[in-house]
Coordinates of C-alpha atoms in Angstrom, one line a residue:
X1 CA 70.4 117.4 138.0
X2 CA 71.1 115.3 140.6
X3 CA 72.4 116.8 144.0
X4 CA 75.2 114.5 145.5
X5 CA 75.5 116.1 148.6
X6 CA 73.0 116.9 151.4
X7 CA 75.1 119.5 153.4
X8 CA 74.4 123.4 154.0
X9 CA 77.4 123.7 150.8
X10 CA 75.6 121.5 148.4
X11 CA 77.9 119.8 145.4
X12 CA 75.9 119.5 142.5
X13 CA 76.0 117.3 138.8
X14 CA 74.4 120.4 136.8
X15 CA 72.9 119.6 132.9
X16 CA 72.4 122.8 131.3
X17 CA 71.2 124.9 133.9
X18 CA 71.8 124.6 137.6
X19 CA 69.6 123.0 140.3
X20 CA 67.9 126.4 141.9
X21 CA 66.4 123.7 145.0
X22 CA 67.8 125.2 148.3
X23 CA 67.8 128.8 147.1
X24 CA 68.3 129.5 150.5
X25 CA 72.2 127.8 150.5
X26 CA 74.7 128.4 149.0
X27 CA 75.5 126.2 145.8
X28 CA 78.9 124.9 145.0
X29 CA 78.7 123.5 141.2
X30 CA 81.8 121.3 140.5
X31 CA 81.0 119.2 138.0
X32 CA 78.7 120.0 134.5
X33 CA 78.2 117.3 132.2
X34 CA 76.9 118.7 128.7
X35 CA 77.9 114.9 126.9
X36 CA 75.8 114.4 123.6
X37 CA 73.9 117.6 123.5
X38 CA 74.0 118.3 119.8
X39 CA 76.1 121.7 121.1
X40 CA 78.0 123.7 118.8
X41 CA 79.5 126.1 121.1
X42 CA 80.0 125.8 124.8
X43 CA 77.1 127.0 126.8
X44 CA 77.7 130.7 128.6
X45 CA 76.5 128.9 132.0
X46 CA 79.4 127.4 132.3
X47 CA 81.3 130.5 133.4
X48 CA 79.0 131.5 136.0
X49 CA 81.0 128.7 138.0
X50 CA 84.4 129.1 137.0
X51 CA 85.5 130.3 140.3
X52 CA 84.4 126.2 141.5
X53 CA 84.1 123.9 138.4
X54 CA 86.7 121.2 138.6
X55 CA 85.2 118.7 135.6
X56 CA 84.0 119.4 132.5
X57 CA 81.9 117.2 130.1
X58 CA 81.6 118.4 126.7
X59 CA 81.8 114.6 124.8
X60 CA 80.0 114.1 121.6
X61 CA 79.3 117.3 120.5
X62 CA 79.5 119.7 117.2
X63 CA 82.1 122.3 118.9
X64 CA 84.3 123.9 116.5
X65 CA 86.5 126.2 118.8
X66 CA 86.8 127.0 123.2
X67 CA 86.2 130.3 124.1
X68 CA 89.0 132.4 125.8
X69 CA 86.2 133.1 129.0
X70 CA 86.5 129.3 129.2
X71 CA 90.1 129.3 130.6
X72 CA 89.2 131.3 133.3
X73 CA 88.2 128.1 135.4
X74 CA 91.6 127.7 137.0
X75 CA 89.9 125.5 139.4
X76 CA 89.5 122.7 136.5
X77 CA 90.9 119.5 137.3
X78 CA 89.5 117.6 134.4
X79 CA 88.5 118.7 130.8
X80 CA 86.9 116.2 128.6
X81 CA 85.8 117.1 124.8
X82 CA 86.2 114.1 122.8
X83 CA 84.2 113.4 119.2
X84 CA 83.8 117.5 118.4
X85 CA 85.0 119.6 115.7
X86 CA 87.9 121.2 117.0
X87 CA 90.5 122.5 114.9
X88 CA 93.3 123.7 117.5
X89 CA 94.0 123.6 121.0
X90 CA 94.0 127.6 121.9
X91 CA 97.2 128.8 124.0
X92 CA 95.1 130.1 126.4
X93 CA 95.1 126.5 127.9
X94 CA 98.3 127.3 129.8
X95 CA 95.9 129.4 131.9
X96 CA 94.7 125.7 133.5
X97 CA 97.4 125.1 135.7
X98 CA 95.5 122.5 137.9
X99 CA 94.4 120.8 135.1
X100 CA 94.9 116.7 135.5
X101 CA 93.1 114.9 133.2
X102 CA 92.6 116.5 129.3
X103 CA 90.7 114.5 126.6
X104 CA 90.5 116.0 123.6
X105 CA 90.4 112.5 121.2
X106 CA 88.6 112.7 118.4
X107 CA 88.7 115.9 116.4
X108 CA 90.9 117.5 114.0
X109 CA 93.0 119.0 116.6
X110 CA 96.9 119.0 114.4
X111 CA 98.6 120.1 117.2
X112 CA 99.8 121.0 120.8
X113 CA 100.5 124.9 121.8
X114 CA 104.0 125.1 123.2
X115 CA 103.1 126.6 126.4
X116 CA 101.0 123.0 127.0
X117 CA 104.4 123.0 129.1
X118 CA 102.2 125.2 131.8
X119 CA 99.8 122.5 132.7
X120 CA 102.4 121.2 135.2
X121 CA 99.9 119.0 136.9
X122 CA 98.7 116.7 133.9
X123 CA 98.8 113.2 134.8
X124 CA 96.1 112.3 131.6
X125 CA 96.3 113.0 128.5
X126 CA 93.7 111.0 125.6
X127 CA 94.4 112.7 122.2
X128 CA 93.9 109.8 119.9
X129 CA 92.4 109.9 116.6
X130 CA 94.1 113.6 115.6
X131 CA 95.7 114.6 112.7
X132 CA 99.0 115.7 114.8
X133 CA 102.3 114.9 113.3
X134 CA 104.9 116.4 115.8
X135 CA 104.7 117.2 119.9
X136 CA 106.2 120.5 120.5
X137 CA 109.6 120.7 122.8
X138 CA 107.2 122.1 125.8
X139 CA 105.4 118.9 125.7
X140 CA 108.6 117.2 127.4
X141 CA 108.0 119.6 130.7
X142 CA 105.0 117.7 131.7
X143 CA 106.9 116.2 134.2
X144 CA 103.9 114.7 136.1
X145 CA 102.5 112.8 133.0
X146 CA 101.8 109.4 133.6
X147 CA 99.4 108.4 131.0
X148 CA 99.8 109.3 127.3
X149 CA 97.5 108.4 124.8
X150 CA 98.0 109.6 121.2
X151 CA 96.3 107.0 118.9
X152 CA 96.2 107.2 115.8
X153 CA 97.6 110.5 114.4
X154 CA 100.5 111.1 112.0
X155 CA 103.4 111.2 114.5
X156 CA 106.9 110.3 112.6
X157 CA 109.2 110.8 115.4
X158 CA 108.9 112.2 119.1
X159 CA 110.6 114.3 120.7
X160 CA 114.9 113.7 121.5
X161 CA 114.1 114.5 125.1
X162 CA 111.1 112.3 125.3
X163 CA 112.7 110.6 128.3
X164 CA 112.0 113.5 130.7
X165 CA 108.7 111.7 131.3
X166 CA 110.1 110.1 133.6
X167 CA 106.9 109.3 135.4
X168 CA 105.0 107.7 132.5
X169 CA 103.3 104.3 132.9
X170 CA 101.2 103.9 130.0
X171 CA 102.2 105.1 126.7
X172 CA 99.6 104.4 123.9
X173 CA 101.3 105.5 119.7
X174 CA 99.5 102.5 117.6
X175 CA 98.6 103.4 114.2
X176 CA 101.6 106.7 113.6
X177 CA 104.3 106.5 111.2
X178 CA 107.2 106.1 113.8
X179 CA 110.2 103.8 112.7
X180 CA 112.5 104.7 115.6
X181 CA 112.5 105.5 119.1
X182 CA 114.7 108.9 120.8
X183 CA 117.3 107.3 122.9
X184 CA 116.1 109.1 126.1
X185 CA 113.4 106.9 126.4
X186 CA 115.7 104.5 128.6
X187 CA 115.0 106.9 131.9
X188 CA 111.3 106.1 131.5
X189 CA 111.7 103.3 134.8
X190 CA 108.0 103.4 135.3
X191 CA 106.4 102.6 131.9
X192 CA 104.6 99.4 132.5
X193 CA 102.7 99.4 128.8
X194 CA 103.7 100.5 125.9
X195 CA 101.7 99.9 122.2
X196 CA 103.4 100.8 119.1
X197 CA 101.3 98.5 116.9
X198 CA 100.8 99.2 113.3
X199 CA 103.9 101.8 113.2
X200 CA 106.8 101.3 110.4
X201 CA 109.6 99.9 112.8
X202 CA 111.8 97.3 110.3
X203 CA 113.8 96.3 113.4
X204 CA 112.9 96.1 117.3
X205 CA 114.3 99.8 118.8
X206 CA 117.2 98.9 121.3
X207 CA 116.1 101.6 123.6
X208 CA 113.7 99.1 125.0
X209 CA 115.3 96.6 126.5
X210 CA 116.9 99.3 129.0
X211 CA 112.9 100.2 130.0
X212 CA 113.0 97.2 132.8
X213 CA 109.5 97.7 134.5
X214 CA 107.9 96.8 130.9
X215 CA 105.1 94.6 131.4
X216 CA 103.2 95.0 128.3
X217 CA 104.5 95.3 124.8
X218 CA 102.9 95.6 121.4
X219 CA 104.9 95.6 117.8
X220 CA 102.3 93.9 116.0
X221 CA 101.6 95.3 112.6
X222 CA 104.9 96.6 111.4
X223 CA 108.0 95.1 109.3
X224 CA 110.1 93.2 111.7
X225 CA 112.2 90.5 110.5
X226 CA 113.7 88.8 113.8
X227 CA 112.4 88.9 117.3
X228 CA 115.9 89.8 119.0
X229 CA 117.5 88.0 121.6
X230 CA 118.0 91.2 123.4
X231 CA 114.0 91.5 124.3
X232 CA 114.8 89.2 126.9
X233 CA 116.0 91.5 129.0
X234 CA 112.9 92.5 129.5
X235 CA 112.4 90.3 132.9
X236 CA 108.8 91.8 134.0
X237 CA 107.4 91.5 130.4
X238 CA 104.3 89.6 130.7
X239 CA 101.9 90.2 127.6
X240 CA 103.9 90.1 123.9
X241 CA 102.4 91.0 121.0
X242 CA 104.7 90.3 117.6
X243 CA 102.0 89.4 115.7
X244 CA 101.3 90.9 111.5
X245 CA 104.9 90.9 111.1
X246 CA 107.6 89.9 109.0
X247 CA 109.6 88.0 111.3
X248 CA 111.0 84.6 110.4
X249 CA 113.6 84.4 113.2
X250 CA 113.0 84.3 116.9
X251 CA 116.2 84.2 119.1
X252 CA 116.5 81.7 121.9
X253 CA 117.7 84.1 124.1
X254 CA 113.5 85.3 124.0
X255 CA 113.2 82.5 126.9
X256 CA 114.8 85.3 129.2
X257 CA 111.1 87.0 129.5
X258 CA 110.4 84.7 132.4
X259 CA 107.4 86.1 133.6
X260 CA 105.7 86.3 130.1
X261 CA 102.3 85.0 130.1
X262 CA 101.0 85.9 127.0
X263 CA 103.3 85.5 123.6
X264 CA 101.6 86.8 120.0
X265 CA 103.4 85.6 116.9
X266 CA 99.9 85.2 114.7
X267 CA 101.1 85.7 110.9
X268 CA 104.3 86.1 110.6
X269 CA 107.3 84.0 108.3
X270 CA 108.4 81.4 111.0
X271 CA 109.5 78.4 110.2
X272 CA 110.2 77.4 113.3
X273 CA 110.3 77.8 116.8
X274 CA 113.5 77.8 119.5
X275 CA 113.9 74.8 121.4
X276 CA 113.9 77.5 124.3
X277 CA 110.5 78.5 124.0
X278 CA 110.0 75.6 126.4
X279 CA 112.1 77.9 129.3
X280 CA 108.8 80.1 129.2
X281 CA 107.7 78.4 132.2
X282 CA 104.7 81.0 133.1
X283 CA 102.9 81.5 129.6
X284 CA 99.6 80.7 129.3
X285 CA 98.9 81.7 125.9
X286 CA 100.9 80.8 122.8
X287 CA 99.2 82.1 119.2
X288 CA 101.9 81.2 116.0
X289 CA 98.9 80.6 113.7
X290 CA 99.3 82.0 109.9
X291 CA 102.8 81.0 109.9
X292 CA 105.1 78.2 107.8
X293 CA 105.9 75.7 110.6
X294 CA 106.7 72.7 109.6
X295 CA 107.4 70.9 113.0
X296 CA 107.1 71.8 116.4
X297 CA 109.7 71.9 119.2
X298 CA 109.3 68.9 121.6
X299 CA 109.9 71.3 124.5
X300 CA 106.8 72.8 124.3
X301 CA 105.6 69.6 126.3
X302 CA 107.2 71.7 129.4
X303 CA 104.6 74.5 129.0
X304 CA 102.8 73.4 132.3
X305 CA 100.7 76.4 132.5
X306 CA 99.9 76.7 128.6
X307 CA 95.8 77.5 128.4
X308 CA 95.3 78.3 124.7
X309 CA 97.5 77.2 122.1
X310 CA 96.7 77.9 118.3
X311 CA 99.5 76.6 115.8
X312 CA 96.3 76.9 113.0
X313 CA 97.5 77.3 109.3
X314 CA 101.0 76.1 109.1
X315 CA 102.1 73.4 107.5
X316 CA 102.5 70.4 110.1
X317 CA 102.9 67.1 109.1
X318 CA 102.8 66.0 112.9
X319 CA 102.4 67.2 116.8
X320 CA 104.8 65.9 119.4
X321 CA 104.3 63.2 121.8
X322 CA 104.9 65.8 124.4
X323 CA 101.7 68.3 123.7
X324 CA 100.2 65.7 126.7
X325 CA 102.8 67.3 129.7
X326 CA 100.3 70.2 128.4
X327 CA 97.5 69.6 131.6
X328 CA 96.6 73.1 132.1
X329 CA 95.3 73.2 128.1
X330 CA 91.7 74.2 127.7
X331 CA 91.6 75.4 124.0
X332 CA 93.6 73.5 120.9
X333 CA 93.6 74.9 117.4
X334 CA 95.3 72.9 114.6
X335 CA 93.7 73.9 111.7
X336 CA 94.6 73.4 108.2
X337 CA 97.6 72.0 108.4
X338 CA 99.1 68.3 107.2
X339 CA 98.6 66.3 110.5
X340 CA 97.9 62.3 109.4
X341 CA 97.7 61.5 112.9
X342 CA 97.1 62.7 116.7
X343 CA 99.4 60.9 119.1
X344 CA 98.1 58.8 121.8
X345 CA 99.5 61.3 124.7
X346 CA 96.9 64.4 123.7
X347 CA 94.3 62.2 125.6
X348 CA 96.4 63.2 128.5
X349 CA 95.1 67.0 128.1
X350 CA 92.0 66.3 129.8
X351 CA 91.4 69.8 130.5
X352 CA 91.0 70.6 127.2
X353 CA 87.0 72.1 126.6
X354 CA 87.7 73.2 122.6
X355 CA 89.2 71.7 119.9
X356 CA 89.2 72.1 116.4
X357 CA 91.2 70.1 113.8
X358 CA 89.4 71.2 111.2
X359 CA 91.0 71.0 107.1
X360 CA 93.6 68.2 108.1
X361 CA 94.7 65.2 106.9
X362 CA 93.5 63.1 109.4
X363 CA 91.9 59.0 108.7
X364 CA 91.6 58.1 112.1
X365 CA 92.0 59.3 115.7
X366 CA 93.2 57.2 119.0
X367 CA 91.1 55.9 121.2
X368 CA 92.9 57.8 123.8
X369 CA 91.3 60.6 122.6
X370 CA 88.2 59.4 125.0
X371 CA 90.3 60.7 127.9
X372 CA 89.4 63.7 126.9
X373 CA 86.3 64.1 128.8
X374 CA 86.0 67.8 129.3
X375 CA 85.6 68.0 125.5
X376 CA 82.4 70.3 124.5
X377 CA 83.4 71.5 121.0
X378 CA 85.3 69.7 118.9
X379 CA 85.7 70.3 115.1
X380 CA 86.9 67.5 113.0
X381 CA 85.1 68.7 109.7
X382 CA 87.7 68.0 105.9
X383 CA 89.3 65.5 107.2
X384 CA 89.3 61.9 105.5
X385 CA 87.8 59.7 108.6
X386 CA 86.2 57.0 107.8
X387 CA 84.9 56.7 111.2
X388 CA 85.3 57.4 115.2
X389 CA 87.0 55.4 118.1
X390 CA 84.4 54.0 120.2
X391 CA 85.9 55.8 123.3
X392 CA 83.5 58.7 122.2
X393 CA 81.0 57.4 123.9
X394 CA 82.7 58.7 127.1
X395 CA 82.4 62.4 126.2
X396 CA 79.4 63.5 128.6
X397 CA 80.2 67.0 127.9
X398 CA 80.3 67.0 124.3
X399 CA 77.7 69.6 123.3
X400 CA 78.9 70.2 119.6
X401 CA 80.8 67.7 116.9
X402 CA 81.3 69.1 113.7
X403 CA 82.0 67.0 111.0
X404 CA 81.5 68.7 107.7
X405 CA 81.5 72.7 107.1
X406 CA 77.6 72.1 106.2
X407 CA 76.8 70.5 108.8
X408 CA 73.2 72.0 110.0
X409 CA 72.9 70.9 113.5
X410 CA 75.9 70.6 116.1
X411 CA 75.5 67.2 117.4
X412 CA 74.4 64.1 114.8
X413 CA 73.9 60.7 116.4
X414 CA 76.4 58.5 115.6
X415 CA 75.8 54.6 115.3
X416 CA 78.0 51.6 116.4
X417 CA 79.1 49.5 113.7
X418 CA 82.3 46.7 113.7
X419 CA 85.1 48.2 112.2
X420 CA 85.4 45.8 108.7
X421 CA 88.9 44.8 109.5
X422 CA 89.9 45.0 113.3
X423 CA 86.0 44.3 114.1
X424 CA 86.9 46.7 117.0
X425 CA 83.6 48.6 117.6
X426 CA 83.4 52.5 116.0
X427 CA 81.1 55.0 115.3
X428 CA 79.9 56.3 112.5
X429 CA 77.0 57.8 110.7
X430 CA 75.7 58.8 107.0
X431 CA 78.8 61.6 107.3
X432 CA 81.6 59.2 106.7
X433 CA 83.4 58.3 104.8
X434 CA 84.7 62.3 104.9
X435 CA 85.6 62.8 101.7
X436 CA 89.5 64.3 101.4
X437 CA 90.0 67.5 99.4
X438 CA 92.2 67.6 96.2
X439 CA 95.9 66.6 97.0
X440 CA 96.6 69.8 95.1
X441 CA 95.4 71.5 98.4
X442 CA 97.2 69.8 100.5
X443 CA 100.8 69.6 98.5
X444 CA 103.3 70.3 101.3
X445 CA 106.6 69.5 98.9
X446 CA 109.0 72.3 100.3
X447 CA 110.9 72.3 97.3
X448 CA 107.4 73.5 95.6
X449 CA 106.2 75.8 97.2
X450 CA 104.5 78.9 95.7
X451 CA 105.3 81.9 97.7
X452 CA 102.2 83.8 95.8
X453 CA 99.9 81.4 95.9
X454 CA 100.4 80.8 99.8
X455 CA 99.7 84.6 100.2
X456 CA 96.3 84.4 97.9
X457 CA 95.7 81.3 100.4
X458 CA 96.5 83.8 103.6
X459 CA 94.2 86.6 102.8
X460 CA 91.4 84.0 101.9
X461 CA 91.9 82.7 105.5
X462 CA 91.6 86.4 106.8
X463 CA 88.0 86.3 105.5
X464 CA 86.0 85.6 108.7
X465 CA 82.3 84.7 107.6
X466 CA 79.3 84.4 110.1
X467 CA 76.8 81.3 110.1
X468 CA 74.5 81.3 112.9
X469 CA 70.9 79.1 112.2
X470 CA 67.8 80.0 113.9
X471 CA 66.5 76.9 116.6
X472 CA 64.1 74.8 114.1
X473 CA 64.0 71.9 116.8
X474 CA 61.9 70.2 119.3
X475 CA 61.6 70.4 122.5
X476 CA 64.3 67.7 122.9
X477 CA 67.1 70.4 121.7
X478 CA 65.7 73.3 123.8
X479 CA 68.7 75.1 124.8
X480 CA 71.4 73.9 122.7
X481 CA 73.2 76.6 120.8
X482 CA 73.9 76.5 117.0
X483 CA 76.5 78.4 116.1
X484 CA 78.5 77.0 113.2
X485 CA 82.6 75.7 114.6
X486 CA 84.3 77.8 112.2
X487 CA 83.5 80.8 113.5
X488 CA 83.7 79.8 116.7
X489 CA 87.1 78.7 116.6
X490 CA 88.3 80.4 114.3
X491 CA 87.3 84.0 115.8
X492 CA 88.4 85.0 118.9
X493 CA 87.6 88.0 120.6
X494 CA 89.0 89.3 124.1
X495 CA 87.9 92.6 125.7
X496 CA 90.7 94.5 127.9
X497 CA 89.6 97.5 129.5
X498 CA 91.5 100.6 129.6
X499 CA 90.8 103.9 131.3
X500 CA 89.8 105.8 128.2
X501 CA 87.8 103.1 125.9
X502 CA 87.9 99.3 125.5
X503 CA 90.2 97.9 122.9
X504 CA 88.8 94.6 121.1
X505 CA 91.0 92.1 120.1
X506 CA 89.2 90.0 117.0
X507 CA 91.7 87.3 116.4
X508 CA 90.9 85.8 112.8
X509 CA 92.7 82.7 111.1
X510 CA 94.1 85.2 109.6
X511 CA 95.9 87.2 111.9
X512 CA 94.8 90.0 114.5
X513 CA 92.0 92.8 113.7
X514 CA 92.6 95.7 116.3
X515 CA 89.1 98.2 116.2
X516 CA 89.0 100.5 119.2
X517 CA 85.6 101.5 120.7
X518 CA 84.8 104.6 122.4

């Protein structure tokens, strides 16, 4: 117990049983966690405050069904039972009309009483991870709802007057079975974020390019085809997530999301990209990996605030000059692709800390790429260098070089030799030459290709494997850390925090894993 307050009306945290300290005062109990208790039943002290308790804790437990006494707490604000074994939400939960905040995410709850609609003052509501396949008319009468969470469940469609929520902000359905929108959803003005990833949409619902305040969209993991030219509308959008799709079109008119700063397009069927996409002025992060590109727009040289590009497992034969207007880079990923060459201008992206060009078809790089002296990871590995520019030498930072996919230790010294022919001075080592794959792996013949072979080659890519080797060293590599490049490239992982859990993005060469965390 710990006692918050030290005033004659003493608000207490209780834990099973009250604090009996200033038996001499009167005790005002508010708030009773009873999280991970190994309860099956709600405990009976509960209701010797229900004339005071305003929050409820009751996480983590074995609770099958809430007791009628419970809903004698009118005074309860918030009511939190996540990870039990409930079955149903009782009716008796109309009785709660100050209720605010309701978690019930987690159980086997399949659904929602109709007189929910009671519960006037809901602002919360976390019911992720149900087996609940409709929302009941009454649900629409929550007319103070501004967060909805419902995760998945087994949703199909929601309701036609869905739009009375007028005061919704966030609005959470990934992982349902929805494949179209009610109409009325155009009157929710406030909804800032809105996830339907991994639903069954075939085609973007039009309904959301009337939801201006949008600032946050997901439609990754369903069946879209074309990214339509009517999303830019959405002027406020700033985080776009497209990615796991089917989509092999994307309309120039997408450049009209002028404040986007984030744009998803991992593994999908493009193959290629809008000369508008350069109009994106704000966007700092650009994924197409896992698609069929075969060139790239030059106007993606105007991306001036562009921090993280990935263009990984295409089929490039080339980058354009202008990827060096890109100053504000800090991570490049052109994995296995075609590329022959760099062009002289990347050494202009002297902000850039991590590169990999790892499974390419590279035999030598420009000096330029000295200019580069940020650089602390850089994979090069199955490629077909014979050697390195000399410029290398300027790299202070470089803290790992990875030149082969067995490589055992991140940084190998590198000797200077006279190139045989130019008797320009390079580097090299016992690593080169790099010997090139098979050309079979490499065929990039248009007219050739193998649509089910490139698939068995995509989900081999979504394999993510983990090499880390324990520090055998000496002293003179205290410190360094080994951890092999191709997981650190190619796995990305970004944590956003949300009111109710963190949601981790793993970003594979593959595509996007979603996994949410309590």
């Amino acid at each position: 117990v710990q006692c918050l307050e030290m005033t004659t009306k003493r608000k207490l945290i209780g834990r099973l049983v009250p604090c009996r300290c200033f038996r001499g005062e009167e005790e005002i109990i508010s708030v009773l966690d009873y999280s991970h208790c190994s309860l099956q039943q709600v405990p009976k002290e509960v209701f010797n405050f229900e004339r005071t308790l305003e929050e409820l804790y009751l996480d983590a437990n074995q609770i099958e069904e809430l007791p009628k006494q419970l809903f004698n707490c009118q005074a309860l604000r918030k009511l939190s039972i996540p990870d039990n074994d409930l079955s149903s939400l009782p009716s008796s939960i109309a009785s709660l009309v100050n209720l605010k905040e309701l978690d019930i995410s987690k159980n086997g709850v399949q659904e929602f009483p109709e007189n929910i609609k009671c519960c006037k003052c809901l602002t919360i509501i976390e019911a992720s991870v149900n087996p609940i396949s409709k929302l009941p008319d009454g649900f629409t009468q929550l007319l103070n709802l501004t967060q909805l969470y419902l995760n998945d469940a087994f949703l199909e469609f929601l309701p036609a007057n869905f739009g009375r929520l007028v005061k919704l902000r966030i609005l959470e359905l990934r992982e349902n079975h929805l494949k179209t929108l009610p109409k009325s959803m155009h009157k929710l003005a406030q909804l800032e974020r809105l996830d339907l990833g991994n639903n069954e949409f075939s085609e973007l619902p039009e309904v959301l390019d009337q939801i201006q305040n949008l600032r946050e969209l997901w439609m990754d993991n369903n069946a879209l085809q074309v990214l339509p030219g009517s999303i830019g509308k959405l002027k406020m959008l700033v985080y776009l997530d497209m990615s796991k799709n089917r989509i092999e079109t994307v309309d120039p008119d997408v450049s009209g999301c002028e404040a986007l700063e984030d744009l998803l397009l991992s593994s999908n069927m493009l193959q290629q990209l809008p000369d508008s996409i350069g109009l994106l002025k704000k966007l700092t992060t650009l994924k197409v990996d896992d698609n069929q590109l075969t060139v790239l727009p030059n106007t993606i040289g105007n991306l001036s605030l562009l921090e993280e590009f990935d263009c990984s497992c295409n089929e490039l034969e080339s980058l354009p000059s202008t990827v060096g207007f890109l100053h504000s880079l800090r991570t490049l990923a052109v994995d296995e692709n075609f590329l022959p060459e760099l062009p002289r201008e990347i050494g202009s992206c002297k902000n850039v800390t991590v590169m990999s060009l790892r499974s390419n078809k590279l035999e030598f790089l420009p000096e330029e790429i000295g200019q580069m002296q940020k650089l602390r990871v850089l994979n090069l590995s199955d490629n077909r260098l014979k050697n390195l520019p000399f410029s290398f030498t300027k790299l202070k930072e470089l803290a790992a070089l990875w030149l082969s996919d067995n490589q055992s230790k991140a940084l190998i010294p590198l000797q200077t030799e006279a190139h045989p022919e130019t008797k320009q001075r390079v580097l090299t080592n016992y690593m080169f030459p790099q010997q090139p794959r098979g050309d079979e792996d490499f065929q990039s013949d248009s007219d050739s290709f193998n649509p089910t072979l490139w698939e068995e080659q995509r989900q081999q890519r979504m394999t993510v494997a983990f090499e880390f080797e324990e520090k055998k060293e000496d002293d003179e590599s205290a410190g360094k850390v080994k951890v092999n490049l191709s997981v650190f490239i190619s796995l990305s992982v970004s944590v956003r925090y949300y009111p109710h859990r963190f949601r981790i993005h793993l970003t594979s060469r593959g595509g996007q894993i979603h996994h949410l965390v309590s």
